[in-house]
């Protein structure tokens, strides 16, 4: 069953190794200013292959969300090189914030704690809006959100608004929405924070299936060590630096 709403932007090359979905090379990110300046990322290097599912663990304040922000083109690194799906983000940034935002909408998916859904929209409309905003040139206007909602087990709640859904259900809709434009890279921040053990496993199994079946690279920040059985690789962040866990 094809549960994707669009076409994968960088299909895995059957004849040779595909370019990594994410490359961070010696990335530093300084935040705050003056005496309060903090090095949130300190010489971070990471490569994530197409279809690979990587978890980033580490103590509070270690720099995990900063890593997602830099990988997701939401923050410009102070130094170092970031490449997403073969695209150098610094050169895209030089072409303007509009280019960067378009790239984000078209090629990246974000999943945050508790889904971050728009309160007034039904589950189906959350996906329709994401698709409309991230539509690539030449792509058809309309998109049927039901197959993706079905893939996350939420088609029976298509007409419900976030206030009518449980935490786990909202998270599922958030994942479906993040997949609405068939992203090559999915950035996920604490997806199980509001969920019980069984639902946490279900959500992370869903992410793993996206990686395996559709070649989506997934980088997931988590404090939840129970769910690490689903991922391909675990890396730990301590004081802004990455190390194998
Ligand atoms: N805008 C900012 N201004 C000042 N300091 C910041 C800013 N953003 C992050 N920091 C600091 O940078 C460091 C890394 O923060 P980050 O949010 O990336 O950590 P984290 O590992 O995601 O933490 P948590 O697990 O608590 O979410 C922390 O010391 C944080 O206080």
CSV table of C-alpha atoms and ligand atoms in Angstrom, one decimal:
chain,number,residue,atom,x,y,z
A,1,UNK,CA,0.0,0.0,0.0
A,2,UNK,CA,1.3,3.4,-0.9
A,3,UNK,CA,0.6,5.6,2.1
A,4,UNK,CA,2.7,8.5,1.0
A,5,UNK,CA,1.0,11.7,-0.2
A,6,UNK,CA,3.8,12.6,-2.7
A,7,UNK,CA,7.0,11.5,-4.3
A,8,UNK,CA,10.2,11.0,-2.4
A,9,UNK,CA,12.6,13.8,-3.2
A,10,UNK,CA,15.7,11.7,-3.2
A,11,UNK,CA,14.8,8.1,-4.1
A,12,UNK,CA,17.4,5.7,-2.9
A,13,UNK,CA,19.8,4.8,-5.8
A,14,UNK,CA,19.5,1.1,-6.5
A,15,UNK,CA,22.9,1.0,-8.2
A,16,UNK,CA,25.0,2.7,-5.5
A,17,UNK,CA,25.0,4.3,-2.2
A,18,UNK,CA,22.6,7.3,-1.9
A,19,UNK,CA,23.9,10.6,-0.6
A,20,UNK,CA,23.3,10.9,3.2
A,21,UNK,CA,20.0,12.5,4.1
A,22,UNK,CA,21.8,14.7,6.7
A,23,UNK,CA,25.4,15.7,7.1
A,24,UNK,CA,26.5,17.9,10.0
A,25,UNK,CA,30.3,18.6,9.8
A,26,UNK,CA,32.0,20.2,12.8
A,27,UNK,CA,28.9,22.3,13.6
A,28,UNK,CA,29.1,24.9,16.4
A,29,UNK,CA,26.1,26.9,17.5
A,30,UNK,CA,26.4,29.7,20.0
A,31,UNK,CA,23.3,31.1,21.6
A,32,UNK,CA,22.6,34.0,23.8
A,33,UNK,CA,24.8,37.1,23.8
A,34,UNK,CA,27.5,38.9,25.8
A,35,UNK,CA,28.5,37.1,29.0
A,36,UNK,CA,25.5,34.9,28.7
A,37,UNK,CA,26.8,33.3,25.5
A,38,UNK,CA,26.5,29.5,25.5
A,39,UNK,CA,27.9,27.0,23.0
A,40,UNK,CA,24.8,24.8,22.6
A,41,UNK,CA,26.6,22.7,19.9
A,42,UNK,CA,30.3,22.2,20.1
A,43,UNK,CA,32.0,20.6,17.0
A,44,UNK,CA,29.1,18.3,16.2
A,45,UNK,CA,29.5,15.9,13.3
A,46,UNK,CA,26.8,13.5,12.3
A,47,UNK,CA,25.7,11.6,9.1
A,48,UNK,CA,22.4,10.0,8.7
A,49,UNK,CA,21.7,7.8,5.7
A,50,UNK,CA,18.5,7.6,3.7
A,51,UNK,CA,16.1,5.5,5.6
A,52,UNK,CA,18.1,5.4,8.8
A,53,UNK,CA,16.5,6.0,12.2
A,54,UNK,CA,18.8,7.7,14.7
A,55,UNK,CA,18.0,8.5,18.3
A,56,UNK,CA,19.7,11.3,20.1
A,57,UNK,CA,19.7,11.0,23.9
A,58,UNK,CA,21.4,13.1,26.6
A,59,UNK,CA,20.7,15.2,29.7
A,60,UNK,CA,18.6,18.3,29.8
A,61,UNK,CA,20.4,21.3,28.3
A,62,UNK,CA,22.9,19.1,26.4
A,63,UNK,CA,22.0,20.6,23.0
A,64,UNK,CA,19.6,18.0,21.5
A,65,UNK,CA,16.9,20.5,20.4
A,66,UNK,CA,19.6,22.8,19.1
A,67,UNK,CA,20.8,19.9,16.9
A,68,UNK,CA,17.3,19.5,15.5
A,69,UNK,CA,17.0,23.3,15.0
A,70,UNK,CA,20.2,23.4,12.9
A,71,UNK,CA,19.4,20.2,11.0
A,72,UNK,CA,15.9,21.6,10.3
A,73,UNK,CA,17.2,24.9,8.9
A,74,UNK,CA,15.5,26.7,11.9
A,75,UNK,CA,18.9,28.0,13.2
A,76,UNK,CA,22.0,28.9,11.3
A,77,UNK,CA,25.2,27.3,12.8
A,78,UNK,CA,27.9,29.7,14.1
A,79,UNK,CA,30.4,27.6,12.2
A,80,UNK,CA,30.5,24.2,10.4
A,81,UNK,CA,28.7,22.7,7.4
A,82,UNK,CA,25.1,21.4,7.2
A,83,UNK,CA,23.7,19.5,4.2
A,84,UNK,CA,20.2,18.1,4.0
A,85,UNK,CA,19.3,15.8,1.1
A,86,UNK,CA,22.4,16.9,-0.7
A,87,UNK,CA,21.5,20.6,-0.3
A,88,UNK,CA,24.0,22.9,1.4
A,89,UNK,CA,21.8,25.0,3.8
A,90,UNK,CA,24.3,27.9,4.0
A,91,UNK,CA,24.0,28.5,0.2
A,92,UNK,CA,20.2,28.2,0.4
A,93,UNK,CA,20.2,30.7,3.3
A,94,UNK,CA,22.2,33.1,1.2
A,95,UNK,CA,19.4,33.0,-1.4
A,96,UNK,CA,17.0,34.3,1.3
A,97,UNK,CA,14.7,33.1,4.0
A,98,UNK,CA,12.0,32.4,1.5
A,99,UNK,CA,14.1,29.8,-0.2
A,100,UNK,CA,14.9,28.2,3.1
A,101,UNK,CA,11.3,28.2,4.2
A,102,UNK,CA,10.2,26.6,1.0
A,103,UNK,CA,12.9,23.9,1.3
A,104,UNK,CA,11.8,23.2,4.8
A,105,UNK,CA,8.1,22.9,3.8
A,106,UNK,CA,8.8,20.7,0.8
A,107,UNK,CA,11.5,18.3,2.1
A,108,UNK,CA,11.5,18.3,5.9
A,109,UNK,CA,9.0,17.0,8.4
A,110,UNK,CA,8.8,18.1,12.0
A,111,UNK,CA,7.2,16.2,14.9
A,112,UNK,CA,7.1,17.9,18.3
A,113,UNK,CA,5.8,17.0,21.7
A,114,UNK,CA,2.0,16.7,21.8
A,115,UNK,CA,1.6,17.1,18.1
A,116,UNK,CA,1.5,20.9,17.9
A,117,UNK,CA,-1.7,20.9,15.9
A,118,UNK,CA,-3.7,23.9,14.8
A,119,UNK,CA,-6.7,23.9,17.3
A,120,UNK,CA,-9.4,25.0,14.7
A,121,UNK,CA,-8.6,22.4,12.0
A,122,UNK,CA,-9.8,18.8,11.7
A,123,UNK,CA,-7.3,16.0,11.4
A,124,UNK,CA,-7.8,15.8,7.7
A,125,UNK,CA,-7.5,19.6,7.3
A,126,UNK,CA,-4.2,19.7,9.2
A,127,UNK,CA,-2.8,17.4,6.4
A,128,UNK,CA,-4.5,19.3,3.6
A,129,UNK,CA,-3.0,22.6,4.8
A,130,UNK,CA,0.5,21.1,5.2
A,131,UNK,CA,0.2,19.7,1.7
A,132,UNK,CA,-0.9,22.9,0.2
A,133,UNK,CA,1.9,24.9,1.9
A,134,UNK,CA,4.6,22.4,0.8
A,135,UNK,CA,3.3,21.6,-2.7
A,136,UNK,CA,6.1,21.5,-5.2
A,137,UNK,CA,5.8,23.1,-8.6
A,138,UNK,CA,3.8,21.0,-11.0
A,139,UNK,CA,2.3,18.8,-8.2
A,140,UNK,CA,-1.5,18.4,-8.2
A,141,UNK,CA,-3.4,20.9,-6.0
A,142,UNK,CA,-5.5,18.5,-4.0
A,143,UNK,CA,-4.3,15.6,-1.9
A,144,UNK,CA,-6.4,13.0,-0.2
A,145,UNK,CA,-5.3,12.9,3.4
A,146,UNK,CA,-7.1,9.7,4.2
A,147,UNK,CA,-4.4,7.2,3.2
A,148,UNK,CA,-1.9,8.9,5.5
A,149,UNK,CA,-4.4,9.1,8.4
A,150,UNK,CA,-5.1,5.4,7.7
A,151,UNK,CA,-1.4,4.7,7.9
A,152,UNK,CA,-1.2,6.1,11.4
A,153,UNK,CA,-4.5,4.5,12.4
A,154,UNK,CA,-6.4,7.8,12.5
A,155,UNK,CA,-8.7,7.7,9.5
A,156,UNK,CA,-11.7,7.1,11.8
A,157,UNK,CA,-10.9,10.5,13.4
A,158,UNK,CA,-10.5,12.5,10.2
A,159,UNK,CA,-13.2,15.0,11.1
A,160,UNK,CA,-12.1,15.5,14.7
A,161,UNK,CA,-10.3,18.6,15.9
A,162,UNK,CA,-7.3,18.4,18.3
A,163,UNK,CA,-9.4,19.2,21.4
A,164,UNK,CA,-11.5,16.0,20.6
A,165,UNK,CA,-8.4,13.8,20.5
A,166,UNK,CA,-6.3,12.0,23.1
A,167,UNK,CA,-2.6,12.8,23.5
A,168,UNK,CA,-1.6,9.7,21.5
A,169,UNK,CA,-4.1,10.5,18.8
A,170,UNK,CA,-2.8,14.0,18.5
A,171,UNK,CA,0.7,12.7,18.2
A,172,UNK,CA,-0.4,10.3,15.4
A,173,UNK,CA,-2.0,13.2,13.5
A,174,UNK,CA,1.1,15.2,14.0
A,175,UNK,CA,3.2,12.4,12.4
A,176,UNK,CA,0.8,12.1,9.5
A,177,UNK,CA,1.0,15.8,8.9
A,178,UNK,CA,4.8,15.8,9.0
A,179,UNK,CA,4.6,13.1,6.3
A,180,UNK,CA,2.1,15.0,4.1
A,181,UNK,CA,4.8,16.2,1.7
A,182,UNK,CA,6.8,12.9,1.6
A,183,UNK,CA,9.8,14.5,3.4
A,184,UNK,CA,13.3,13.0,3.0
A,185,UNK,CA,14.2,13.9,6.6
A,186,UNK,CA,12.0,13.7,9.6
A,187,UNK,CA,13.1,15.6,12.8
A,188,UNK,CA,11.3,14.4,15.9
A,189,UNK,CA,11.5,16.0,19.3
A,190,UNK,CA,10.3,14.0,22.3
A,191,UNK,CA,7.4,12.3,20.5
A,192,UNK,CA,6.5,10.1,23.5
A,193,UNK,CA,6.7,12.7,26.3
A,194,UNK,CA,2.9,12.7,26.8
A,195,UNK,CA,2.2,9.0,26.2
A,196,UNK,CA,2.0,5.8,28.1
A,197,UNK,CA,4.3,2.9,27.5
A,198,UNK,CA,2.2,1.1,24.9
A,199,UNK,CA,1.3,4.2,22.9
A,200,UNK,CA,5.0,5.3,23.0
A,201,UNK,CA,6.0,2.0,21.4
A,202,UNK,CA,3.3,2.3,18.8
A,203,UNK,CA,4.3,5.8,17.8
A,204,UNK,CA,8.0,4.9,17.5
A,205,UNK,CA,7.2,1.7,15.6
A,206,UNK,CA,5.3,4.0,13.2
A,207,UNK,CA,8.3,6.2,12.7
A,208,UNK,CA,10.5,3.1,12.2
A,209,UNK,CA,8.1,1.8,9.6
A,210,UNK,CA,8.4,5.1,7.7
A,211,UNK,CA,12.1,4.9,7.7
A,212,UNK,CA,12.2,1.3,6.6
A,213,UNK,CA,9.4,1.3,4.1
A,214,UNK,CA,9.7,4.7,2.6
A,215,UNK,CA,13.4,5.6,3.0
A,216,UNK,CA,12.7,8.5,5.3
A,217,UNK,CA,15.7,9.4,7.4
A,218,UNK,CA,14.5,10.0,11.0
A,219,UNK,CA,16.4,11.9,13.8
A,220,UNK,CA,14.6,11.6,17.1
A,221,UNK,CA,15.5,13.3,20.3
A,222,UNK,CA,14.2,11.4,23.3
A,223,UNK,CA,14.6,10.9,27.1
A,224,UNK,CA,12.7,7.7,26.8
A,225,UNK,CA,15.2,4.8,26.8
A,226,UNK,CA,12.4,2.2,26.6
A,227,UNK,CA,11.8,3.0,22.9
A,228,UNK,CA,15.4,2.8,21.7
A,229,UNK,CA,14.8,-0.8,20.6
A,230,UNK,CA,13.1,0.5,17.5
A,231,UNK,CA,16.0,2.6,16.2
A,232,UNK,CA,19.0,1.8,14.1
A,233,UNK,CA,21.5,3.8,16.0
A,234,UNK,CA,21.7,5.7,19.3
A,235,UNK,CA,24.0,8.7,19.8
A,236,UNK,CA,24.4,10.7,23.0
A,237,UNK,CA,24.8,14.4,23.4
A,238,UNK,CA,26.7,15.7,26.4
A,239,UNK,CA,27.6,19.4,26.8
A,240,UNK,CA,27.0,20.2,23.2
A,241,UNK,CA,29.1,17.3,21.9
A,242,UNK,CA,28.0,14.0,20.3
A,243,UNK,CA,29.3,10.6,21.2
A,244,UNK,CA,28.2,7.1,20.5
A,245,UNK,CA,25.9,5.8,23.2
B,1,LIG,N1,17.9,31.1,22.6
B,1,LIG,C1,18.7,30.7,23.6
B,1,LIG,N2,19.3,31.6,24.4
B,1,LIG,C2,20.2,31.3,25.3
B,1,LIG,N3,20.5,30.0,25.6
B,1,LIG,C3,19.9,29.0,24.9
B,1,LIG,C4,19.0,29.3,23.9
B,1,LIG,N4,18.5,28.1,23.3
B,1,LIG,C5,19.2,27.2,24.0
B,1,LIG,N5,20.0,27.7,24.9
B,1,LIG,C6,20.9,26.9,25.9
B,1,LIG,O1,21.6,26.0,25.1
B,1,LIG,C7,21.8,24.8,25.7
B,1,LIG,C8,21.3,23.7,24.9
B,1,LIG,O2,19.8,23.8,24.8
B,1,LIG,P1,18.9,22.7,24.1
B,1,LIG,O3,17.5,23.1,24.2
B,1,LIG,O4,19.4,22.4,22.8
B,1,LIG,O5,19.1,21.4,25.1
B,1,LIG,P2,18.3,20.0,25.1
B,1,LIG,O6,19.4,18.9,25.2
B,1,LIG,O7,17.3,20.0,24.0
B,1,LIG,O8,17.6,20.2,26.5
B,1,LIG,P3,16.2,19.5,27.0
B,1,LIG,O9,16.4,18.0,27.0
B,1,LIG,O10,16.0,20.1,28.4
B,1,LIG,O11,15.1,19.9,26.0
B,1,LIG,C9,21.1,24.9,27.1
B,1,LIG,O12,22.1,25.3,28.0
B,1,LIG,C10,20.1,26.0,26.8
B,1,LIG,O13,19.9,26.7,28.1
